[in-house]
Short mmCIF file of C-alpha atoms in Angstrom, two decimals:
data_model
loop_
_atom_site.label_atom_id
_atom_site.label_comp_id
_atom_site.label_asym_id
_atom_site.label_seq_id
_atom_site.Cartn_x
_atom_site.Cartn_y
_atom_site.Cartn_z
CA MET U 1 112.51 127.20 78.68
CA MET U 2 114.80 124.44 78.38
CA GLN U 3 114.91 122.41 75.29
CA SER U 4 114.81 118.58 75.90
CA GLY U 5 114.69 115.69 73.05
CA SER U 6 116.69 112.78 71.63
CA MET U 7 117.30 115.72 68.89
CA LEU U 8 118.21 119.57 69.39
CA PHE U 9 117.98 122.55 67.58
CA LEU U 10 121.40 125.47 68.18
CA ASN U 11 120.19 127.17 64.77
CA GLU U 12 118.29 126.86 61.55
CA HIS U 13 121.68 125.22 60.36
CA GLN U 14 122.53 123.38 63.36
CA VAL U 15 121.33 120.72 65.34
CA ILE U 16 123.29 118.71 68.40
CA ARG U 17 121.73 115.30 68.68
CA LEU U 18 121.60 111.51 70.77
CA GLU U 19 123.03 108.09 68.62
CA ASP U 20 122.97 105.54 71.71
CA ASP U 21 121.83 102.22 69.88
CA ASP U 22 125.51 101.00 70.40
CA ASP U 23 127.54 104.19 71.61
CA ILE U 24 126.88 107.01 73.50
CA LEU U 25 127.81 109.55 71.38
CA LEU U 26 127.04 113.24 70.68
CA SER U 27 126.99 115.01 67.87
CA VAL U 28 127.18 118.29 66.45
CA VAL U 29 125.33 118.29 62.71
CA THR U 30 125.26 121.71 60.30
CA ASP U 31 123.19 120.95 57.47
CA GLY U 32 123.51 117.36 56.90
CA ARG U 33 127.22 117.37 58.22
CA VAL U 34 128.93 115.75 61.10
CA ALA U 35 130.75 118.20 62.68
CA ASP U 36 132.15 117.23 65.66
CA THR U 37 130.95 114.45 68.03
CA PHE U 38 131.69 113.54 71.46
CA THR U 39 132.14 110.21 72.91
CA VAL U 40 130.21 109.40 75.75
CA ASP U 41 132.56 107.12 77.93
CA TYR U 42 129.85 104.15 78.42
CA PRO U 43 129.44 103.51 82.74
CA SER U 44 130.46 100.90 84.46
CA ALA U 45 127.04 101.10 86.54
CA GLY U 46 125.43 100.36 83.24
CA TYR U 47 122.95 103.03 80.56
CA GLY U 48 119.80 102.28 80.18
CA GLY U 49 118.68 105.78 78.34
CA GLY U 50 118.90 109.72 78.53
CA GLU U 51 117.69 112.83 76.92
CA LEU U 52 119.91 115.59 76.39
CA TYR U 53 118.74 119.41 77.59
CA LEU U 54 119.58 123.14 75.25
CA SER U 55 120.85 125.85 78.04
CA PRO U 56 118.45 128.99 77.27
CA LEU U 57 121.15 131.27 76.05
CA GLY U 58 122.98 128.73 73.59
CA GLN U 59 126.16 127.85 75.57
CA HIS U 60 125.53 124.18 77.57
CA LEU U 61 124.59 120.81 76.66
CA VAL U 62 123.59 118.42 79.35
CA PHE U 63 122.86 115.04 79.13
CA SER U 64 120.75 113.34 81.22
CA TYR U 65 120.86 109.76 81.73
CA PHE U 66 119.64 106.87 84.16
CA SER U 67 121.27 103.47 84.27
CA GLY U 68 117.98 101.12 84.96
CA GLU U 69 119.20 100.98 88.54
CA SER U 70 117.87 103.36 90.48
CA GLU U 71 120.50 105.81 89.54
CA GLU U 72 121.29 108.98 87.69
CA ALA U 73 124.06 110.92 86.59
CA PHE U 74 124.31 113.94 83.92
CA LEU U 75 127.80 114.67 81.76
CA LEU U 76 127.91 118.96 80.87
CA LEU U 77 128.92 119.95 78.37
CA LYS U 78 129.96 124.06 76.70
CA ILE U 79 128.87 124.09 72.79
CA VAL U 80 131.93 126.74 71.23
CA GLN U 81 131.31 127.30 67.92
CA GLY U 82 130.03 123.94 66.87
CA HIS U 83 132.61 122.70 69.31
CA LEU U 84 131.11 120.04 72.56
CA GLU U 85 134.19 120.31 75.74
CA PRO U 86 133.29 118.70 78.44
CA LEU U 87 133.15 120.94 81.87
CA TYR U 88 131.32 117.79 84.16
CA SER U 89 130.83 114.53 84.79
CA SER U 90 128.40 114.03 88.04
CA GLY U 91 128.71 109.88 87.98
CA TYR U 92 125.38 107.56 89.52
CA ARG U 93 123.77 108.28 92.29
CA ASN U 94 120.74 106.83 93.52
CA GLY U 95 118.26 108.52 92.81
CA GLU U 96 114.78 108.36 90.05
CA GLY U 97 113.68 111.20 88.11
CA THR U 98 116.10 114.34 87.46
CA SER U 99 115.74 117.99 86.35
CA TYR U 100 117.74 121.56 85.70
CA ALA U 101 117.71 125.20 85.12
CA PHE U 102 120.77 127.67 84.51
CA LEU U 103 120.87 131.01 87.45
CA ALA U 104 123.29 134.04 86.36
CA GLY U 105 124.12 134.05 83.23
CA GLU U 106 124.09 130.33 82.30
CA SER U 107 127.35 130.22 85.44
CA LEU U 108 125.53 128.07 88.10
CA LEU U 109 123.39 124.63 87.01
CA LEU U 110 120.79 123.66 89.38
CA GLU U 111 119.09 119.79 89.64
CA THR U 112 116.96 117.97 91.59
CA LEU U 113 116.99 114.81 92.38
CA ARG U 114 114.86 112.37 94.49
CA THR U 115 116.07 109.92 95.96
CA GLY U 116 113.57 108.88 98.42
CA TRP U 117 109.60 107.95 98.94
CA TRP U 118 106.54 108.29 101.01
CA CYS U 119 106.55 105.38 102.89
CA GLU U 120 106.05 104.24 106.45
CA ASP U 121 109.20 102.59 106.94
CA THR U 122 111.22 105.29 106.00
CA ALA U 123 111.04 107.66 108.43
CA GLU U 124 113.25 108.89 110.78
CA THR U 125 113.27 110.84 113.23
CA ASP U 126 115.07 114.03 114.26
CA GLN U 127 116.40 115.16 117.61
CA ASP U 128 112.73 116.83 118.73
CA GLY U 129 111.91 113.38 118.13
CA ARG U 130 109.65 114.41 114.81
CA ALA U 131 108.86 112.04 112.23
CA PHE U 132 110.73 113.32 108.39
CA TYR U 133 111.58 111.81 104.95
CA ARG U 134 114.15 111.86 102.79
CA PHE U 135 112.45 112.92 99.88
CA GLY U 136 115.37 114.32 98.04
CA GLU U 137 118.23 116.51 96.44
CA ILE U 138 118.18 119.86 95.17
CA ARG U 139 122.66 120.80 93.54
CA LEU U 140 123.49 123.34 92.47
CA LEU U 141 126.92 123.54 90.99
CA ASP U 142 129.39 127.19 90.03
CA ILE U 143 130.00 125.66 86.75
CA GLY U 144 133.18 127.50 86.75
CA LYS U 145 134.57 126.17 89.38
CA GLY U 146 133.65 123.12 89.04
CA ALA U 147 132.38 122.80 92.40
CA MET U 148 128.67 121.34 93.60
CA GLU U 149 126.62 121.97 97.00
CA VAL U 150 124.34 119.17 97.90
CA HIS U 151 121.27 120.07 99.42
CA ALA U 152 119.08 116.83 101.25
CA VAL U 153 115.50 117.63 101.00
CA ARG U 154 113.32 116.35 103.95
CA VAL U 155 110.10 116.16 104.04
CA TYR U 156 107.43 116.79 107.89
CA PRO U 157 104.33 114.93 106.14
CA PRO U 158 101.30 116.95 108.03
CA SER U 159 99.77 116.24 111.74
CA GLY U 160 97.34 112.41 111.65
CA TRP U 161 98.95 112.20 108.83
CA GLU U 162 98.16 108.92 107.06
CA LYS U 163 100.59 106.72 104.38
CA ASN U 164 97.95 107.05 101.08
CA GLU U 165 100.67 105.96 98.66
CA ASP U 166 98.18 107.78 96.17
CA GLU U 167 100.23 110.74 97.34
CA ASP U 168 103.38 109.81 96.64
CA GLU U 169 102.93 110.09 93.11
CA GLY U 170 103.93 112.94 90.52
CA GLU U 171 107.49 114.18 89.65
CA PHE U 172 109.72 116.75 91.79
CA ARG U 173 110.89 118.60 88.54
CA ILE U 174 111.95 122.33 89.04
CA LEU U 175 109.30 124.84 87.11
CA GLU U 176 111.25 128.79 86.95
CA ALA U 177 113.75 129.01 88.07
CA GLU U 178 115.56 133.04 88.65
CA GLU U 179 117.76 134.36 90.85
CA ASP U 180 115.98 134.37 93.86
CA LEU U 181 112.90 132.08 94.29
CA LEU U 182 113.08 128.52 92.64
CA ARG U 183 109.27 127.34 92.20
CA LEU U 184 109.12 123.47 92.67
CA GLU U 185 106.40 120.45 91.81
CA ALA U 186 105.90 118.12 94.00
CA PRO U 187 103.35 115.07 94.16
CA TRP U 188 101.29 117.49 97.22
CA GLY U 189 101.68 120.14 95.35
CA GLU U 190 104.20 123.14 94.24
CA GLU U 191 106.89 124.84 96.56
CA THR U 192 108.88 127.43 96.42
CA VAL U 193 112.45 127.64 97.84
CA SER U 194 114.65 131.46 98.40
CA LEU U 195 117.83 131.19 96.93
CA PRO U 196 120.55 131.39 97.54
CA LEU U 197 119.93 128.44 99.37
CA ASP U 198 121.38 127.72 103.01
CA GLY U 199 121.51 123.99 105.04
CA ASP U 200 119.32 120.74 104.20
CA ILE U 201 115.56 122.14 103.04
CA ILE U 202 111.97 121.44 104.31
CA PHE U 203 109.32 121.20 103.14
CA THR U 204 105.52 120.75 105.17
CA PRO U 205 102.97 119.61 103.34
#
């Protein structure tokens, strides 16, 4: 389980804190004194707020932030002897709501991003004539290579399904990530996905 928030505890002497009233600053504070500060470039598309996530082994920091215009981004940093070293920046992607998990000894970072809604006017049709919705994405970052895989999430409603806005309430997020299995929360209930990922992810509630 990852710590999250605007202040995270590395150990009994060190914390990492987010300050974004003016500039966007990520600071390592040791025994009450600022030991290191990383200044995040202010996004050209604007900044609506953000949150920090500390990896389970305490080796990596994720700064997840949003524009306030249905755009999400994250910055991944490595924690080296109390200093922050940037590794990867995603830039803004269209969507709302993200979650994260590390795998393989923190060599891989998983991210979920919701990009769509259950609405009649957004339904598409596949090559077999079946209606589906582009609901989200599951992204996998190989941290060492800096290479990102993107897997689209498509939702096929059940036969006879009728639009119900109440069914679109709820989150799309990671509940648990193991080496061979990913457990997710979705508006219609829990889903499991086998790892490694291959192609688009299909859900049929």
